[in-house]
PDB file of C-alpha atoms in Angstrom:
ATOM      1  CA  ASP Y 446     -27.821   0.352   0.722  1.00  0.00           C
ATOM      2  CA  VAL Y 447     -27.333  -3.399   0.489  1.00  0.00           C
ATOM      3  CA  VAL Y 448     -30.046  -4.169   3.051  1.00  0.00           C
ATOM      4  CA  TRP Y 449     -32.612  -2.221   0.977  1.00  0.00           C
ATOM      5  CA  LEU Y 450     -31.394  -3.821  -2.230  1.00  0.00           C
ATOM      6  CA  LYS Y 451     -31.802  -7.330  -0.829  1.00  0.00           C
ATOM      7  CA  ALA Y 452     -35.221  -6.565   0.632  1.00  0.00           C
ATOM      8  CA  ASN Y 453     -36.597  -5.015  -2.569  1.00  0.00           C
ATOM      9  CA  ALA Y 454     -35.092  -7.181  -5.302  1.00  0.00           C
ATOM     10  CA  VAL Y 455     -37.606  -9.277  -7.229  1.00  0.00           C
ATOM     11  CA  GLN Y 456     -34.852 -11.597  -8.382  1.00  0.00           C
ATOM     12  CA  ILE Y 457     -31.223 -12.138  -7.432  1.00  0.00           C
ATOM     13  CA  GLU Y 458     -29.106 -13.650 -10.174  1.00  0.00           C
ATOM     14  CA  HIS Y 459     -25.744 -15.128  -9.189  1.00  0.00           C
ATOM     15  CA  ILE Y 460     -23.622 -14.624 -12.289  1.00  0.00           C
ATOM     16  CA  LYS Y 461     -20.317 -15.780 -10.839  1.00  0.00           C
ATOM     17  CA  PRO Y 462     -18.667 -16.059  -7.417  1.00  0.00           C
ATOM     18  CA  GLN Y 463     -18.824 -12.730  -5.590  1.00  0.00           C
ATOM     19  CA  VAL Y 464     -20.950 -11.059  -8.304  1.00  0.00           C
ATOM     20  CA  ASP Y 465     -24.760 -10.862  -8.202  1.00  0.00           C
ATOM     21  CA  ILE Y 466     -27.343  -8.949 -10.222  1.00  0.00           C
ATOM     22  CA  TYR Y 467     -30.276  -7.597  -8.239  1.00  0.00           C
ATOM     23  CA  HIS Y 468     -33.370  -7.125 -10.412  1.00  0.00           C
ATOM     24  CA  LEU Y 469     -35.709  -4.423  -9.090  1.00  0.00           C
ATOM     25  CA  PRO Y 470     -39.488  -4.017  -9.529  1.00  0.00           C
ATOM     26  CA  SER Y 471     -38.866  -1.004 -11.792  1.00  0.00           C
ATOM     27  CA  GLY Y 472     -37.196  -3.243 -14.357  1.00  0.00           C
ATOM     28  CA  ARG Y 473     -33.778  -1.850 -13.571  1.00  0.00           C
ATOM     29  CA  ALA Y 474     -30.976  -4.026 -12.257  1.00  0.00           C
ATOM     30  CA  MET Y 475     -27.875  -3.466 -10.197  1.00  0.00           C
ATOM     31  CA  ILE Y 476     -24.692  -5.502 -10.242  1.00  0.00           C
ATOM     32  CA  LEU Y 477     -23.371  -5.915  -6.714  1.00  0.00           C
ATOM     33  CA  PRO Y 478     -19.839  -7.286  -6.371  1.00  0.00           C
ATOM     34  CA  ALA Y 479     -18.598  -8.811  -3.126  1.00  0.00           C
ATOM     35  CA  ASP Y 480     -22.014  -8.534  -1.460  1.00  0.00           C
ATOM     36  CA  GLY Y 481     -21.234  -4.861  -0.890  1.00  0.00           C
ATOM     37  CA  ARG Y 482     -17.960  -5.472   0.922  1.00  0.00           C
ATOM     38  CA  VAL Y 483     -14.591  -3.959   0.029  1.00  0.00           C
ATOM     39  CA  ILE Y 484     -13.715  -5.482  -3.337  1.00  0.00           C
ATOM     40  CA  ASN Y 485      -9.959  -5.431  -2.814  1.00  0.00           C
ATOM     41  CA  LEU Y 486     -10.292  -7.753   0.158  1.00  0.00           C
ATOM     42  CA  SER Y 487     -13.311  -9.796  -0.940  1.00  0.00           C
ATOM     43  CA  CYS Y 488     -12.982 -10.506  -4.647  1.00  0.00           C
ATOM     44  CA  THR Y 489      -9.245 -10.855  -4.845  1.00  0.00           C
ATOM     45  CA  HIS Y 490      -6.520 -11.827  -2.486  1.00  0.00           C
ATOM     46  CA  GLY Y 491      -5.878  -8.182  -1.680  1.00  0.00           C
ATOM     47  CA  ASN Y 492      -2.345  -6.929  -1.540  1.00  0.00           C
ATOM     48  CA  PRO Y 493       0.348  -9.402  -0.534  1.00  0.00           C
ATOM     49  CA  SER Y 494       1.349  -9.181   3.116  1.00  0.00           C
ATOM     50  CA  LEU Y 495       4.851  -8.001   2.153  1.00  0.00           C
ATOM     51  CA  VAL Y 496       3.400  -5.027   0.264  1.00  0.00           C
ATOM     52  CA  MET Y 497       1.125  -4.173   3.181  1.00  0.00           C
ATOM     53  CA  SER Y 498       3.981  -4.483   5.671  1.00  0.00           C
ATOM     54  CA  ASN Y 499       6.187  -2.177   3.594  1.00  0.00           C
ATOM     55  CA  SER Y 500       3.387   0.361   3.162  1.00  0.00           C
ATOM     56  CA  PHE Y 501       2.398   0.425   6.825  1.00  0.00           C
ATOM     57  CA  SER Y 502       6.033   0.560   7.949  1.00  0.00           C
ATOM     58  CA  ASN Y 503       6.614   3.594   5.730  1.00  0.00           C
ATOM     59  CA  GLN Y 504       3.480   5.260   7.095  1.00  0.00           C
ATOM     60  CA  ILE Y 505       4.521   4.683  10.709  1.00  0.00           C
ATOM     61  CA  LEU Y 506       8.048   5.979  10.098  1.00  0.00           C
ATOM     62  CA  ALA Y 507       6.581   9.049   8.380  1.00  0.00           C
ATOM     63  CA  GLN Y 508       4.377   9.723  11.414  1.00  0.00           C
ATOM     64  CA  ILE Y 509       7.323   9.296  13.785  1.00  0.00           C
ATOM     65  CA  GLU Y 510       9.413  11.622  11.595  1.00  0.00           C
ATOM     66  CA  LEU Y 511       6.726  14.314  11.681  1.00  0.00           C
ATOM     67  CA  PHE Y 512       6.168  13.928  15.427  1.00  0.00           C
ATOM     68  CA  THR Y 513       9.840  13.999  16.403  1.00  0.00           C
ATOM     69  CA  LYS Y 514      10.669  16.896  14.073  1.00  0.00           C
ATOM     70  CA  GLN Y 515       7.735  19.171  14.724  1.00  0.00           C
ATOM     71  CA  GLY Y 516       8.183  22.554  13.114  1.00  0.00           C
ATOM     72  CA  GLN Y 517      10.756  21.298  10.608  1.00  0.00           C
ATOM     73  CA  TYR Y 518       8.133  20.443   7.985  1.00  0.00           C
ATOM     74  CA  SER Y 519       5.849  23.000   6.399  1.00  0.00           C
ATOM     75  CA  ILE Y 520       2.224  22.166   5.730  1.00  0.00           C
ATOM     76  CA  GLY Y 521       2.157  20.257   2.472  1.00  0.00           C
ATOM     77  CA  ILE Y 522       3.220  17.037   0.842  1.00  0.00           C
ATOM     78  CA  HIS Y 523       6.681  15.699   1.581  1.00  0.00           C
ATOM     79  CA  THR Y 524       8.557  12.582   0.571  1.00  0.00           C
ATOM     80  CA  LEU Y 525       9.783  10.195   3.224  1.00  0.00           C
ATOM     81  CA  PRO Y 526      13.515  10.720   3.800  1.00  0.00           C
ATOM     82  CA  LYS Y 527      15.357   8.146   1.716  1.00  0.00           C
ATOM     83  CA  ILE Y 528      17.235   6.779   4.710  1.00  0.00           C
ATOM     84  CA  LEU Y 529      13.890   5.849   6.338  1.00  0.00           C
ATOM     85  CA  ASN Y 530      12.547   4.314   3.144  1.00  0.00           C
ATOM     86  CA  GLU Y 531      15.704   2.247   2.845  1.00  0.00           C
ATOM     87  CA  GLU Y 532      15.405   1.213   6.500  1.00  0.00           C
ATOM     88  CA  VAL Y 533      11.983  -0.264   5.724  1.00  0.00           C
ATOM     89  CA  ALA Y 534      13.425  -2.147   2.764  1.00  0.00           C
ATOM     90  CA  LEU Y 535      16.328  -3.376   4.880  1.00  0.00           C
ATOM     91  CA  VAL Y 536      14.148  -4.904   7.602  1.00  0.00           C
ATOM     92  CA  HIS Y 537      12.108  -6.768   4.980  1.00  0.00           C
ATOM     93  CA  LEU Y 538      15.092  -8.364   3.223  1.00  0.00           C
ATOM     94  CA  ASP Y 539      15.160 -11.342   5.584  1.00  0.00           C
ATOM     95  CA  TYR Y 540      11.597 -12.216   4.546  1.00  0.00           C
ATOM     96  CA  LEU Y 541      12.825 -12.402   0.968  1.00  0.00           C
ATOM     97  CA  GLY Y 542      15.875 -14.456   1.923  1.00  0.00           C
ATOM     98  CA  VAL Y 543      18.215 -11.671   0.851  1.00  0.00           C
ATOM     99  CA  LYS Y 544      21.415 -10.622   2.590  1.00  0.00           C
ATOM    100  CA  LEU Y 545      22.603  -7.093   1.952  1.00  0.00           C
ATOM    101  CA  GLU Y 546      26.292  -6.464   1.533  1.00  0.00           C
ATOM    102  CA  LYS Y 547      27.916  -3.283   2.774  1.00  0.00           C
ATOM    103  CA  LEU Y 548      29.299  -0.840   0.217  1.00  0.00           C
ATOM    104  CA  THR Y 549      33.040  -0.469   0.254  1.00  0.00           C
ATOM    105  CA  LEU Y 550      34.469   3.038   0.438  1.00  0.00           C
ATOM    106  CA  ILE Y 551      35.516   2.725  -3.210  1.00  0.00           C
ATOM    107  CA  GLN Y 552      31.988   1.711  -4.265  1.00  0.00           C
ATOM    108  CA  SER Y 553      30.327   4.468  -2.255  1.00  0.00           C
ATOM    109  CA  ALA Y 554      32.740   7.057  -3.653  1.00  0.00           C
ATOM    110  CA  TYR Y 555      32.108   5.814  -7.184  1.00  0.00           C
ATOM    111  CA  ILE Y 556      28.318   6.237  -6.906  1.00  0.00           C
ATOM    112  CA  ASP Y 557      28.710   9.319  -4.689  1.00  0.00           C
ATOM    113  CA  VAL Y 558      26.732   8.134  -1.659  1.00  0.00           C
ATOM    114  CA  HIS Y 559      27.548   7.541   1.999  1.00  0.00           C
ATOM    115  CA  PRO Y 560      28.480   3.886   2.694  1.00  0.00           C
ATOM    116  CA  ASP Y 561      25.592   3.646   5.193  1.00  0.00           C
ATOM    117  CA  GLY Y 562      23.036   5.232   2.856  1.00  0.00           C
ATOM    118  CA  PRO Y 563      20.823   6.588   1.634  1.00  0.00           C
ATOM    119  CA  PHE Y 564      21.904   4.874  -1.545  1.00  0.00           C
ATOM    120  CA  LYS Y 565      20.088   7.039  -4.082  1.00  0.00           C
ATOM    121  CA  GLN Y 566      20.824  10.596  -5.162  1.00  0.00           C
ATOM    122  CA  LYS Y 567      18.646  13.407  -3.774  1.00  0.00           C
ATOM    123  CA  ASP Y 568      16.726  13.852  -7.016  1.00  0.00           C
ATOM    124  CA  TYR Y 569      15.968  10.121  -7.398  1.00  0.00           C
ATOM    125  CA  ARG Y 570      12.298   9.252  -6.832  1.00  0.00           C
ATOM    126  CA  TYR Y 571      11.305   5.763  -5.742  1.00  0.00           C
TER     127      TYR Y 571
END
């Protein structure tokens, strides 16, 4: 309870940016980072926007997959189909300044995948 902590502290010691020690009347002290806010977003720069975009895109595609294929998934934990995971990667390549080349039939046969993907074997885990 940050409000209580601030109201009852006998001394607040700022030890560095985003980190304070609240000294209480009992003699105990509490270190409070980020003024009680989410540390990931307050004390650091959080995750890069590209990471967040990839993560949220995967989550949305997973929700769409579950909604459009109701009854095809049992209750439990499932991996996102590789083709959807690769679709997310594909749409983010432009941000990275990368152009993806298409596999030739010889290349796809050599690595035993369809030329349009997914490009990893079934047992491969990202």
